[in-house]
């Protein structure tokens, strides 16, 4: 069948993780018809893998917590590169989004007095992560899916068709966004099962495609995180910001090789786990940077007391933001104090009784027992950094999630700005809910505003071009195998644009990427369109190469070290660079080009939440002019 399956909706949401589902619910609640399109099975997004919890300043466990403390922590974690309006909206709205989930049926773990329980996590001043054991994402997705189903049940009553207003297109991959002039007009893709092409005509598209982890070799991300949304946005003329900021989570499994990079949740440290080197030393005390010294314990005794009495002691340095912990582990291993498999030890067995570990960290127990034959209730784990999250993403308006292309919205991991140069754990699940909702609302309002000018139309020529592009790898004979190019790309990004970056190496990566792009042009994926993973990878490679080009070029440009971007040749943070967002777009040849734009200024009332002495560590005197120490 060569004919293209064609559908028409108000809003097409690409991605069925937390951000996509929350956006779809909001758009449907505002009366729009919605298609939810996802690359894998419905229910198998990254969100489902989230373990630790969703950060929201509800103050259930420590009444001192509130949105202002959460805002402060988020800005500190992101080293002040965050879009301050996004960090503000997120901190203010996250509690409502978590309570709303509970109303929709989510069953969070409880405190003794029956409130939603909250756990400690790196960089959060108070226990703040609402959680369900170490399987929070599963409950979040289950609840959101249930909310989608309840709309479908209502629609059945009204229209006699469950899918009258919301339909899920699972195992469908979008390969191109389509436009009418400047505006979004739809999306083009294929069905994974049989390779048939699909066309969605729609005036609004919400990108909620998640991350880019598969561009790197060692990653916690699964197969579908190939930066599709980032690339689709670029190809449609939208912009990405700060793509150099990549989060390497400090604790991935380092052994066995087949699952190297699989995530070991930060909850292990939040619940008391400590990091030691091969000499048995709790080395994190040696790595507390100046900007954080006031908030972190200096001795093991103080750190240990904090778990029982957090108001009168400072936090253990194992709970520093992720970028700090990842770099420290990297340094220990490099200095020859690593474990047999090239990581460090993470031990919870000497910190908590076995039954507590089984209750609080059941997935971790099974993951280590089954995959590595390690019993975490009795022995330490071996862990090391793994590529986990991309802070960079589509440049959006904080309030509406609108990109620079009319009709195109982005939320969740694919959007940029919220997390600055480094995301705090738990701030993603809350981000998905807060900005997923805003994107759905933004799309609905955009459509309402269109009524007068009419809906944009898809052009046949654009659809044909998308079809020809998608078929190309099947039609080349004797070309290279997509898996070879992918493996080399991943190795290059890992080795040359990884956790510690050097100018010459990143420049070498930029050149290699040009070579990979040429090789991709000639790639061939033998076989038919029916369930052909080689073909799918060949198409994904276009996206990964575009993303990698942005990451490498931005990493070369930013001459400082900040959060998820560490330059060995520029090891310090620079107050001048803090003011700059690196904005990536495509030039006429389809290559990444960068432009420097100012980071939005932080409102005075928000600046006054910090001590002036702290702000001075990040900002120029000029920016702080006229500001007095409010404390
Ligand atoms: P995702 O949940 O990643 O979903 C993306 C969706 O887009 C999927 O449905 C996918 O199929 C679809 N898609 C992608 N490309 C296409 C395409 N071309 N066409 C159609 N569909 C497409 N964060 C926290 O806050 N707390 C945690 O405890 C936590 N734990 C984590 C544990 C692990 C192992 C991992 C990997 C991440 C964790 N994170 C955590 C991060 C968090 O889970 C993710 O950042 C977040 O779930 C991303 O959600 P999203 O809605 O943006 O996208």
XYZ file of C-alpha atoms and ligand atoms in Angstrom:
684
model
C 0.000 0.000 0.000
C 1.564 3.231 -1.121
C -1.274 5.488 -0.121
C -0.695 7.750 2.851
C -3.031 7.351 5.828
C -4.349 10.842 6.486
C -5.883 12.224 9.678
C -7.059 15.614 10.779
C -6.852 16.975 14.342
C -6.696 20.270 16.170
C -3.557 19.330 18.082
C -0.968 16.655 17.390
C 1.052 15.811 20.475
C 4.271 14.018 19.584
C 5.283 11.954 22.597
C 3.334 10.034 25.221
C 5.546 10.621 28.242
C 4.474 12.855 31.105
C 4.746 16.085 29.122
C 2.840 14.766 26.095
C 0.029 13.204 28.097
C -0.405 16.253 30.313
C -0.491 18.489 27.212
C -3.026 16.225 25.506
C -5.287 16.219 28.566
C -5.246 20.009 28.735
C -5.905 20.506 25.027
C -8.792 18.000 25.160
C -10.164 19.653 28.306
C -10.325 22.850 26.251
C -12.438 21.139 23.651
C -9.755 20.357 21.071
C -9.433 17.097 19.167
C -6.069 15.528 19.916
C -3.800 12.895 18.384
C -1.168 11.455 20.721
C 1.639 9.979 18.646
C 4.424 7.883 20.145
C 7.329 5.955 18.764
C 7.086 2.955 21.097
C 4.181 1.277 22.861
C 1.785 3.511 24.759
C 2.999 3.476 28.360
C 6.644 2.882 27.558
C 8.031 6.416 27.590
C 11.041 7.496 29.598
C 8.740 8.936 32.161
C 7.796 5.429 33.174
C 11.430 4.750 34.088
C 11.643 7.697 36.501
C 12.446 6.317 39.872
C 13.051 8.915 42.551
C 10.042 11.195 42.401
C 8.536 14.537 41.428
C 9.867 17.668 43.163
C 7.165 19.948 44.569
C 7.447 22.284 47.550
C 4.392 21.008 49.414
C 6.148 21.233 52.773
C 4.675 17.916 53.941
C 7.837 16.609 55.592
C 9.528 19.895 56.449
C 7.144 22.825 56.872
C 9.915 25.326 56.058
C 9.657 24.391 52.397
C 7.853 26.672 49.931
C 8.054 27.733 46.282
C 10.702 30.362 47.008
C 13.120 27.796 48.449
C 12.414 25.521 45.479
C 13.040 28.367 43.046
C 16.324 29.137 44.804
C 17.476 25.524 44.703
C 16.571 25.206 41.013
C 18.517 28.347 40.070
C 21.509 27.238 42.133
C 21.385 23.780 40.593
C 21.252 25.297 37.095
C 24.042 27.731 38.022
C 21.792 30.687 37.164
C 21.587 29.952 33.455
C 17.917 29.001 33.921
C 15.103 30.982 32.370
C 13.977 32.581 35.654
C 10.322 32.806 34.637
C 10.241 29.072 33.923
C 11.909 28.281 37.243
C 9.380 30.533 38.989
C 6.309 29.018 37.294
C 7.652 25.529 37.946
C 8.269 26.133 41.645
C 4.879 27.801 42.118
C 2.758 25.332 40.163
C 4.413 21.971 40.901
C 2.440 21.343 44.142
C -0.891 21.902 42.360
C 0.122 19.512 39.602
C 1.037 16.799 42.132
C -2.193 17.270 44.120
C -4.124 17.143 40.859
C -2.501 13.784 40.085
C -3.699 12.535 43.427
C -7.228 13.664 42.595
C -6.936 11.678 39.383
C -6.065 8.568 41.362
C -2.283 8.489 41.896
C -1.272 6.617 45.033
C 1.822 8.277 46.490
C 3.726 6.942 49.503
C 2.429 8.565 52.704
C 3.905 10.166 55.785
C 2.838 8.755 59.183
C 0.108 11.402 59.406
C -1.258 10.516 55.987
C 0.193 13.271 53.795
C 2.022 12.668 50.523
C 5.527 11.653 51.585
C 8.544 13.583 50.284
C 12.143 12.373 50.053
C 15.533 14.062 50.000
C 17.403 14.525 46.738
C 20.571 16.262 45.585
C 20.440 20.063 45.619
C 16.987 20.266 47.251
C 17.196 21.997 50.612
C 14.266 20.091 52.098
C 12.698 16.663 51.473
C 10.685 17.496 48.377
C 10.204 14.521 46.059
C 6.712 13.031 46.063
C 7.296 9.387 45.281
C 6.014 5.863 44.969
C 8.911 3.681 46.196
C 11.451 3.908 43.393
C 8.767 3.538 40.724
C 7.280 7.019 40.670
C 7.212 7.421 36.886
C 5.126 4.295 36.513
C 2.416 5.705 38.774
C 2.566 9.092 37.056
C 2.085 7.566 33.610
C -0.592 5.169 34.846
C -2.547 8.086 36.269
C -2.223 10.277 33.180
C -3.200 7.401 30.905
C -6.225 6.821 33.089
C -7.168 10.493 32.683
C -6.934 10.080 28.892
C -9.133 6.988 29.075
C -11.734 8.811 31.143
C -11.997 11.476 28.411
C -12.403 8.665 25.890
C -15.214 7.196 27.963
C -16.987 10.553 28.026
C -16.536 10.868 24.276
C -18.020 7.411 23.769
C -21.161 8.458 25.611
C -21.478 11.537 23.441
C -20.294 10.302 20.036
C -20.506 6.498 20.250
C -16.766 6.356 19.534
C -14.063 6.198 22.196
C -11.569 7.794 19.855
C -13.788 10.624 18.634
C -11.699 13.356 20.297
C -8.502 11.723 21.585
C -6.723 8.946 19.733
C -3.402 7.328 20.523
C -1.193 6.388 17.578
C 1.349 4.102 19.213
C 4.442 2.849 17.371
C 4.191 5.753 14.944
C 7.319 7.848 14.344
C 7.124 11.422 13.108
C 9.918 12.295 10.679
C 8.944 15.804 9.540
C 6.820 18.730 10.597
C 4.920 20.431 7.774
C 4.245 24.114 7.392
C 2.046 26.524 5.510
C 4.232 29.577 5.075
C 5.566 30.325 8.539
C 2.938 28.360 10.413
C 2.698 24.722 11.413
C 0.263 22.738 9.261
C 0.876 19.131 10.288
C 3.265 16.238 10.749
C 4.451 13.316 8.610
C 5.654 9.922 9.781
C 5.501 6.140 9.462
C 3.972 3.192 11.300
C 6.642 1.031 12.881
C 4.820 -2.231 12.270
C 4.326 -2.059 8.502
C 6.149 1.093 7.435
C 3.023 2.748 6.077
C 3.198 6.520 5.914
C 0.904 8.726 7.951
C -0.019 12.358 7.573
C -1.517 14.430 10.367
C -3.096 17.690 9.301
C -3.213 20.029 12.285
C -2.692 23.697 13.020
C -0.846 22.996 16.283
C 1.854 20.495 17.205
C 3.225 19.916 20.687
C 6.688 18.381 20.787
C 7.107 16.168 23.859
C 9.686 13.757 22.522
C 12.090 13.614 25.478
C 15.870 13.432 25.276
C 18.940 12.765 23.156
C 20.819 10.145 25.230
C 21.328 7.657 22.403
C 23.719 10.102 20.765
C 26.207 9.040 23.486
C 27.629 5.576 24.124
C 27.134 5.246 27.876
C 23.613 6.384 28.698
C 20.670 5.701 30.950
C 18.325 6.417 28.039
C 16.519 3.749 26.018
C 16.487 3.213 22.234
C 13.892 5.804 21.351
C 15.757 8.866 22.708
C 17.416 10.011 19.547
C 16.681 13.729 19.765
C 13.831 13.561 17.265
C 11.915 16.523 18.670
C 15.045 18.664 18.831
C 15.761 17.874 15.181
C 12.148 18.267 14.029
C 12.082 21.716 15.641
C 15.326 22.768 13.949
C 14.175 21.488 10.561
C 10.934 23.445 10.951
C 12.880 26.646 11.573
C 12.648 26.777 15.355
C 15.625 27.398 17.635
C 17.326 25.380 20.384
C 19.166 26.867 23.341
C 22.217 25.787 25.325
C 22.635 22.372 23.746
C 26.122 22.091 25.262
C 24.468 21.439 28.634
C 24.189 17.675 28.963
C 23.662 15.976 32.304
C 25.906 13.066 33.145
C 24.199 11.367 36.057
C 26.841 10.406 38.607
C 25.572 6.913 39.218
C 25.068 4.527 36.343
C 25.927 0.837 36.515
C 29.458 0.200 35.230
C 29.176 -3.579 35.100
C 28.291 -5.863 33.315
C 29.139 -4.279 29.936
C 25.795 -5.114 28.326
C 23.946 -2.731 30.619
C 26.674 -0.193 31.280
C 25.020 3.180 31.919
C 21.731 1.838 33.360
C 20.580 4.248 36.022
C 21.142 3.848 39.760
C 18.627 6.247 41.265
C 19.759 9.207 43.318
C 17.318 7.984 45.962
C 20.062 5.582 47.061
C 22.051 8.617 48.230
C 18.924 10.499 49.350
C 18.118 7.549 51.608
C 21.612 7.399 53.149
C 23.888 5.707 50.598
C 27.495 6.945 50.572
C 30.194 7.070 47.914
C 33.645 5.634 48.622
C 36.768 5.144 46.546
C 38.911 2.007 46.394
C 40.739 3.180 49.539
C 37.455 3.226 51.451
C 37.417 7.039 51.693
C 34.191 9.096 51.512
C 35.813 11.333 48.941
C 32.951 13.783 48.314
C 34.083 15.878 51.288
C 37.111 16.859 49.175
C 34.979 18.188 46.313
C 32.562 20.728 47.794
C 32.901 23.829 45.590
C 32.998 27.301 47.123
C 29.532 28.280 45.914
C 28.008 25.422 47.913
C 30.299 25.320 50.965
C 27.797 26.968 53.301
C 25.119 24.354 52.735
C 27.171 21.147 52.963
C 28.659 19.263 55.932
C 32.402 19.260 56.462
C 32.667 16.059 58.510
C 31.165 12.582 58.253
C 29.665 13.031 61.731
C 27.771 16.164 60.741
C 26.652 14.589 57.469
C 25.328 11.544 59.296
C 23.496 13.639 61.893
C 21.686 15.485 59.071
C 19.535 12.441 58.233
C 17.990 12.602 61.731
C 18.199 16.345 62.395
C 18.258 18.314 59.121
C 17.396 21.651 60.736
C 20.570 21.748 62.827
C 23.098 20.082 60.524
C 24.270 20.530 56.953
C 23.679 18.087 54.120
C 26.110 15.306 53.155
C 28.209 16.216 50.098
C 26.950 13.074 48.341
C 23.811 15.182 47.834
C 25.494 17.964 45.890
C 23.947 18.661 42.461
C 24.617 15.958 39.904
C 27.226 17.776 37.847
C 29.448 18.160 40.915
C 29.140 14.520 41.968
C 29.707 13.216 38.431
C 32.895 15.250 37.984
C 34.181 14.120 41.395
C 33.676 10.442 40.544
C 35.409 11.032 37.229
C 38.402 12.576 39.032
C 38.674 9.734 41.558
C 38.686 7.090 38.838
C 41.210 9.077 36.813
C 43.463 9.374 39.875
C 43.601 5.567 40.111
C 41.229 5.221 43.059
C 38.459 3.518 41.094
C 36.829 0.100 41.551
C 37.792 -3.008 39.564
C 35.301 -2.104 36.803
C 36.219 1.574 36.622
C 33.649 3.190 38.920
C 33.418 4.028 42.613
C 31.542 2.258 45.404
C 28.018 3.304 46.366
C 27.059 1.647 49.608
C 23.662 1.544 51.226
C 24.121 -1.888 52.847
C 25.986 -0.507 55.881
C 23.593 2.444 56.165
C 20.111 0.923 56.219
C 18.701 -2.413 57.442
C 18.013 -4.897 54.648
C 14.227 -4.708 55.030
C 14.316 -0.910 54.619
C 16.384 -1.228 51.451
C 13.915 -3.743 50.044
C 11.014 -1.440 50.863
C 12.502 1.844 49.691
C 14.588 0.674 46.765
C 12.920 -2.468 45.411
C 13.790 -1.827 41.756
C 17.442 -1.169 42.564
C 17.606 -4.405 44.551
C 16.250 -6.395 41.609
C 18.290 -4.526 39.008
C 21.580 -5.352 40.750
C 20.612 -8.873 41.797
C 19.390 -9.926 38.390
C 21.767 -8.053 36.116
C 25.020 -7.986 38.110
C 24.561 -10.665 40.791
C 25.175 -8.034 43.487
C 23.049 -8.055 46.656
C 22.781 -4.349 47.570
C 21.504 -5.202 51.057
C 24.865 -6.843 51.791
C 27.517 -5.296 49.518
C 28.277 -2.005 47.744
C 27.385 -1.230 44.136
C 29.940 -0.083 41.562
C 28.802 3.083 39.810
C 30.056 5.757 37.400
C 28.723 8.679 35.304
C 26.198 8.043 32.524
C 24.643 10.425 29.979
C 21.190 11.023 31.395
C 19.424 14.223 30.445
C 19.662 17.180 28.086
C 19.103 20.591 29.640
C 19.305 22.241 26.230
C 16.237 22.215 24.044
C 13.643 24.090 22.078
C 13.571 27.806 22.868
C 10.082 28.450 24.244
C 7.967 31.181 25.727
C 7.775 30.311 29.443
C 4.046 30.976 29.851
C 2.680 29.294 26.711
C 5.462 26.848 25.734
C 5.307 28.332 22.222
C 8.445 27.978 20.106
C 9.531 30.631 17.645
C 7.452 28.911 14.913
C 3.713 29.744 15.115
C 1.727 26.639 16.013
C 4.723 24.720 17.359
C 4.927 24.138 21.113
C 7.400 22.139 23.190
C 7.341 20.778 26.729
C 9.283 18.395 28.929
C 12.830 17.298 28.257
C 12.735 18.512 24.640
C 12.214 22.113 25.789
C 15.135 24.264 26.965
C 15.607 26.948 29.597
C 13.924 25.574 32.691
C 16.931 23.773 34.158
C 19.735 26.133 33.154
C 23.038 24.322 32.900
C 22.115 21.464 35.244
C 18.812 19.876 36.275
C 18.100 18.861 39.862
C 16.772 15.340 40.296
C 13.001 15.252 40.586
C 12.615 18.538 38.737
C 11.880 16.761 35.484
C 8.692 14.986 36.523
C 7.345 18.246 37.930
C 8.518 20.117 34.800
C 6.534 17.685 32.609
C 3.348 18.339 34.538
C 3.708 22.124 34.816
C 4.806 22.823 31.253
C 2.907 19.934 29.671
C -0.257 21.569 30.950
C 0.872 24.997 29.750
C 1.744 23.649 26.290
C -1.697 22.035 25.918
C -3.309 25.276 26.973
C -1.001 27.323 24.741
C -1.918 25.171 21.739
C -5.658 25.408 22.477
C -5.508 29.190 22.789
C -3.421 29.469 19.628
C -6.096 27.558 17.713
C -8.858 29.764 19.144
C -6.910 32.768 17.923
C -6.673 31.301 14.411
C -10.382 31.095 13.700
C -10.499 34.308 11.700
C -7.534 33.573 9.443
C -8.552 29.951 8.860
C -6.521 26.803 9.290
C -3.191 26.314 7.562
C -3.019 23.748 4.748
C -0.420 21.060 4.061
C 1.191 21.232 0.602
C 1.419 18.102 -1.570
C 4.991 18.971 -2.496
C 6.074 18.968 1.167
C 4.384 15.641 1.785
C 6.111 14.159 -1.263
C 9.491 15.501 -0.127
C 8.981 13.936 3.311
C 8.033 10.619 1.680
C 11.103 10.604 -0.576
C 13.385 11.485 2.325
C 11.991 8.660 4.453
C 12.366 6.084 1.670
C 15.955 6.986 0.771
C 17.763 4.501 3.077
C 15.671 1.636 1.646
C 16.508 2.600 -1.906
C 20.287 2.823 -1.643
C 22.054 -0.417 -2.493
C 25.349 -1.522 -1.038
C 25.755 1.483 1.262
C 26.997 1.418 4.801
C 25.100 -0.163 7.678
C 23.359 2.381 9.954
C 24.504 0.521 13.081
C 28.182 1.120 12.225
C 27.696 4.867 11.808
C 25.620 5.027 14.991
C 28.260 3.191 17.036
C 31.000 5.514 15.783
C 28.879 8.587 16.492
C 28.214 7.408 20.048
C 31.886 6.661 20.663
C 32.898 10.065 19.280
C 30.441 11.961 21.467
C 31.470 9.931 24.520
C 35.207 10.403 23.957
C 35.350 13.936 22.564
C 32.274 15.811 23.813
C 31.720 13.936 27.091
C 31.862 14.908 30.715
C 35.199 16.809 30.512
C 35.753 18.750 27.271
C 38.906 20.107 25.627
C 38.984 22.523 22.709
C 41.007 20.367 20.310
C 38.915 17.285 20.999
C 35.579 19.031 20.528
C 36.889 20.592 17.309
C 37.889 17.112 16.144
C 34.359 15.914 16.927
C 32.853 18.686 14.779
C 34.972 17.451 11.854
C 34.060 13.833 12.432
C 30.387 14.750 12.490
C 30.737 16.210 8.990
C 32.192 12.902 7.867
C 29.343 10.957 9.522
C 26.793 13.162 7.767
C 28.323 12.293 4.407
C 28.319 8.619 5.266
C 24.685 8.791 6.361
C 23.654 10.149 2.977
C 24.739 6.831 1.473
C 23.490 4.532 4.198
C 21.434 1.536 3.159
C 18.927 -0.387 5.201
C 18.270 -3.670 3.452
C 14.809 -5.206 3.693
C 11.291 -3.934 3.370
C 9.262 -1.316 5.170
C 7.734 -3.949 7.437
C 9.190 -3.750 10.939
C 12.673 -2.846 9.792
C 14.754 -1.502 12.723
C 17.750 -0.781 10.445
C 15.586 1.562 8.390
C 14.254 3.238 11.521
C 17.780 3.771 12.843
C 18.871 5.257 9.515
C 16.098 7.842 9.906
C 16.904 8.458 13.575
C 20.532 9.073 12.615
C 19.574 12.258 10.788
C 18.248 13.548 14.099
C 21.162 12.388 16.229
C 23.652 13.954 13.824
C 21.823 17.274 13.923
C 21.678 17.217 17.716
C 25.330 16.205 17.985
C 26.310 19.061 15.664
C 24.522 21.543 17.952
C 26.017 20.018 21.108
C 29.572 19.984 19.768
C 29.481 23.461 18.243
C 27.962 24.975 21.382
C 30.481 23.102 23.558
C 33.256 24.635 21.505
C 31.787 28.113 21.734
C 31.069 28.364 25.464
C 34.420 29.180 27.028
C 33.642 28.464 30.655
C 32.567 25.549 32.847
C 29.017 25.568 34.135
C 26.791 22.686 35.198
C 26.595 20.123 32.420
C 29.338 21.761 30.403
C 32.894 21.349 31.702
C 35.809 22.763 29.731
C 39.183 21.643 31.053
C 40.754 24.700 29.398
C 38.218 27.096 30.989
C 37.586 25.489 34.380
C 35.831 28.438 36.053
C 32.324 29.884 35.702
C 32.332 33.273 34.018
C 29.854 35.968 35.054
C 29.947 37.288 31.469
C 29.061 33.924 29.949
C 26.222 33.508 32.461
C 24.394 36.239 30.628
C 24.534 34.363 27.322
C 22.232 31.763 25.823
C 23.744 29.940 22.862
C 20.930 29.739 20.334
C 21.165 27.097 17.640
C 19.366 27.165 14.289
C 20.036 25.652 10.866
C 21.817 27.568 8.134
C 21.030 27.243 4.425
C 23.090 24.063 4.108
C 21.222 22.515 7.022
C 24.150 22.829 9.422
C 23.962 24.063 12.990
C 24.800 27.723 13.446
C 25.033 29.602 16.725
C 23.967 32.990 17.861
C 24.495 34.581 21.280
C 21.383 36.001 22.920
C 20.988 37.430 26.414
C 19.590 35.169 29.150
C 16.342 36.821 30.349
C 17.004 39.017 33.377
C 15.896 37.903 36.822
C 13.199 40.095 38.378
C 14.270 42.064 41.443
C 11.830 40.331 43.794
C 13.263 36.986 42.715
C 16.856 38.171 43.071
C 16.030 39.279 46.598
C 15.378 35.674 47.567
C 19.164 35.222 47.594
C 21.881 36.727 49.724
C 23.847 39.293 47.774
C 27.101 37.506 48.632
C 25.780 34.405 46.858
C 24.634 36.300 43.764
C 28.081 37.862 43.500
C 29.508 34.417 42.831
C 27.428 34.171 39.667
C 26.639 37.638 38.359
C 28.419 40.786 37.207
C 28.472 43.915 39.392
C 26.490 45.655 36.683
C 23.669 43.133 37.008
C 23.585 43.564 40.778
C 23.656 47.334 40.788
C 21.128 48.861 43.168
C 20.468 45.558 44.905
C 20.828 45.504 48.652
C 21.223 42.534 50.903
C 17.633 41.785 51.868
C 18.607 39.299 54.573
P 9.529 10.978 27.586
O 8.891 10.397 28.770
O 10.960 10.686 27.329
O 8.647 10.556 26.357
C 8.989 10.868 25.051
C 7.908 10.368 24.144
O 8.162 10.823 22.831
C 7.821 8.845 24.038
O 6.475 8.488 24.029
C 8.467 8.547 22.684
O 7.994 7.362 22.101
C 8.018 9.758 21.912
N 8.805 10.072 20.723
C 10.122 10.405 20.648
N 10.445 10.655 19.360
C 9.315 10.487 18.622
C 9.003 10.586 17.238
N 9.925 10.919 16.333
N 7.743 10.331 16.830
C 6.784 9.974 17.723
N 7.018 9.869 19.042
C 8.266 10.118 19.475
N 13.234 12.651 36.388
C 12.702 13.008 37.590
O 12.212 14.131 37.756
N 12.684 12.121 38.629
C 13.181 10.887 38.517
O 13.119 10.121 39.465
C 13.762 10.481 37.254
N 14.285 9.232 37.086
C 14.731 8.849 35.835
C 15.196 7.534 35.630
C 15.646 7.116 34.368
C 16.143 5.710 34.181
C 15.636 8.034 33.277
C 16.126 7.625 31.924
C 15.178 9.315 33.483
C 14.730 9.749 34.755
N 14.271 11.048 34.972
C 13.749 11.409 36.196
C 14.151 11.967 33.853
C 12.725 11.935 33.339
O 12.203 10.641 33.434
C 12.654 12.380 31.885
O 13.363 13.561 31.712
C 11.204 12.626 31.541
O 10.449 11.473 31.810
C 11.022 13.056 30.116
O 9.633 13.120 29.888
P 9.024 13.660 28.541
O 7.551 13.631 28.707
O 9.701 14.913 28.169
O 9.463 12.568 27.488
